[in-house]
CSV table of C-alpha atoms in Angstrom, one decimal:
chain,number,residue,atom,x,y,z
A,1,MET,CA,22.5,33.8,39.4
A,2,LYS,CA,23.0,31.2,36.3
A,3,ILE,CA,21.2,31.5,33.3
A,4,ASN,CA,21.1,28.5,30.7
A,5,ASN,CA,19.9,28.4,26.9
A,6,ILE,CA,21.3,31.6,25.7
A,7,GLY,CA,20.1,32.3,22.5
A,8,PRO,CA,17.7,30.7,19.8
A,9,SER,CA,18.9,27.2,20.3
A,10,GLY,CA,15.7,26.4,22.7
A,11,VAL,CA,13.3,28.5,21.1
A,12,ASN,CA,12.1,26.0,18.5
A,13,PRO,CA,12.0,22.6,19.7
A,14,TYR,CA,9.9,21.5,16.8
A,15,LYS,CA,12.9,22.0,14.1
A,16,ASN,CA,15.1,20.2,16.3
A,17,HIS,CA,12.6,17.2,16.4
A,18,MET,CA,12.2,17.4,12.4
A,19,LYS,CA,16.1,17.1,12.1
A,20,GLN,CA,16.0,14.0,14.6
A,21,GLN,CA,13.6,12.2,12.2
A,22,GLN,CA,15.4,13.1,8.9
A,23,VAL,CA,18.4,11.5,10.0
A,24,ILE,CA,16.4,8.3,11.2
A,25,ALA,CA,14.1,8.3,8.1
A,26,PRO,CA,16.7,7.7,5.4
A,27,ASN,CA,17.4,4.1,7.3
A,28,GLN,CA,14.1,3.2,6.9
A,29,ALA,CA,12.5,1.6,3.5
A,30,LYS,CA,9.4,3.4,2.4
A,31,SER,CA,6.3,1.4,1.4
A,32,ASP,CA,2.9,2.0,0.8
A,33,GLN,CA,-0.1,-0.2,2.5
A,34,VAL,CA,-3.6,-0.6,1.4
A,35,GLU,CA,-6.6,-1.9,3.5
A,36,ILE,CA,-9.6,-2.9,2.1
A,37,SER,CA,-12.7,-2.9,4.3
A,38,SER,CA,-15.1,-5.6,4.8
A,39,LYS,CA,-17.9,-3.6,3.1
A,40,ALA,CA,-15.8,-2.9,-0.1
A,41,LYS,CA,-14.7,-6.8,-0.1
A,42,GLU,CA,-18.7,-7.6,0.3
A,43,MET,CA,-19.4,-5.5,-2.7
A,44,GLN,CA,-16.4,-6.9,-4.9
A,45,GLU,CA,-18.1,-10.2,-4.3
A,46,ARG,CA,-21.4,-9.2,-5.4
A,47,SER,CA,-20.1,-7.9,-8.5
A,48,GLN,CA,-18.7,-11.1,-9.1
A,49,PHE,CA,-22.4,-12.5,-8.5
A,50,ALA,CA,-23.8,-9.9,-11.0
A,51,ALA,CA,-21.6,-11.1,-13.7
A,52,ASP,CA,-22.9,-14.9,-12.9
A,53,ARG,CA,-26.5,-13.4,-13.0
A,54,GLN,CA,-25.9,-11.7,-16.5
A,55,GLU,CA,-24.3,-14.9,-17.8
A,56,LYS,CA,-27.3,-17.1,-16.8
A,57,VAL,CA,-29.9,-14.5,-18.1
A,58,ALA,CA,-28.0,-14.1,-21.3
A,59,LYS,CA,-28.4,-18.0,-21.5
A,60,LEU,CA,-32.3,-17.9,-20.7
A,61,LYS,CA,-32.7,-15.2,-23.3
A,62,VAL,CA,-31.1,-17.3,-26.1
A,63,SER,CA,-33.0,-20.4,-25.0
A,64,VAL,CA,-36.5,-18.5,-24.9
A,65,GLU,CA,-35.8,-17.0,-28.5
A,66,ASN,CA,-34.9,-20.5,-29.9
A,67,GLY,CA,-38.0,-22.1,-28.2
A,68,THR,CA,-36.2,-24.2,-26.4
A,69,TYR,CA,-37.0,-23.1,-23.0
A,70,GLN,CA,-39.2,-25.1,-21.2
A,71,VAL,CA,-41.1,-24.6,-17.7
A,72,ASP,CA,-41.9,-27.3,-15.4
A,73,PRO,CA,-45.1,-26.6,-13.8
A,74,LYS,CA,-44.8,-28.9,-11.0
A,75,THR,CA,-41.7,-26.7,-9.8
A,76,VAL,CA,-43.5,-23.5,-10.3
A,77,ALA,CA,-46.6,-24.8,-8.5
A,78,SER,CA,-44.5,-26.0,-5.6
A,79,LYS,CA,-42.8,-22.7,-5.3
A,80,MET,CA,-45.8,-20.7,-5.3
A,81,ILE,CA,-47.2,-22.7,-2.5
A,82,ASP,CA,-44.2,-22.4,-0.5
A,83,TYR,CA,-44.1,-18.8,-0.9
A,84,TYR,CA,-47.6,-17.9,-0.3
A,85,PHE,CA,-48.4,-20.5,2.5
A,86,ASN,CA,-45.2,-21.4,4.2
A,87,LYS,CA,-43.7,-18.1,5.2
């Protein structure tokens, strides 16, 4: 009768596997990688739109305070008609 693997050598194969990986690992360069989801990209674009919108609101606010803001009544009426009747 022949008995192989006498002793603790075959007991912990995980340890042997980790040693093999440690030998291979120093040859590889470590690097970090970041992936931005499409939802995050969309949120970044929206924040840019928000900044543009705030700038536009600030300009309008200044023109209203100075009394230089003028409304075109034909444009307002046209937009109202489009909104209520041409949905």
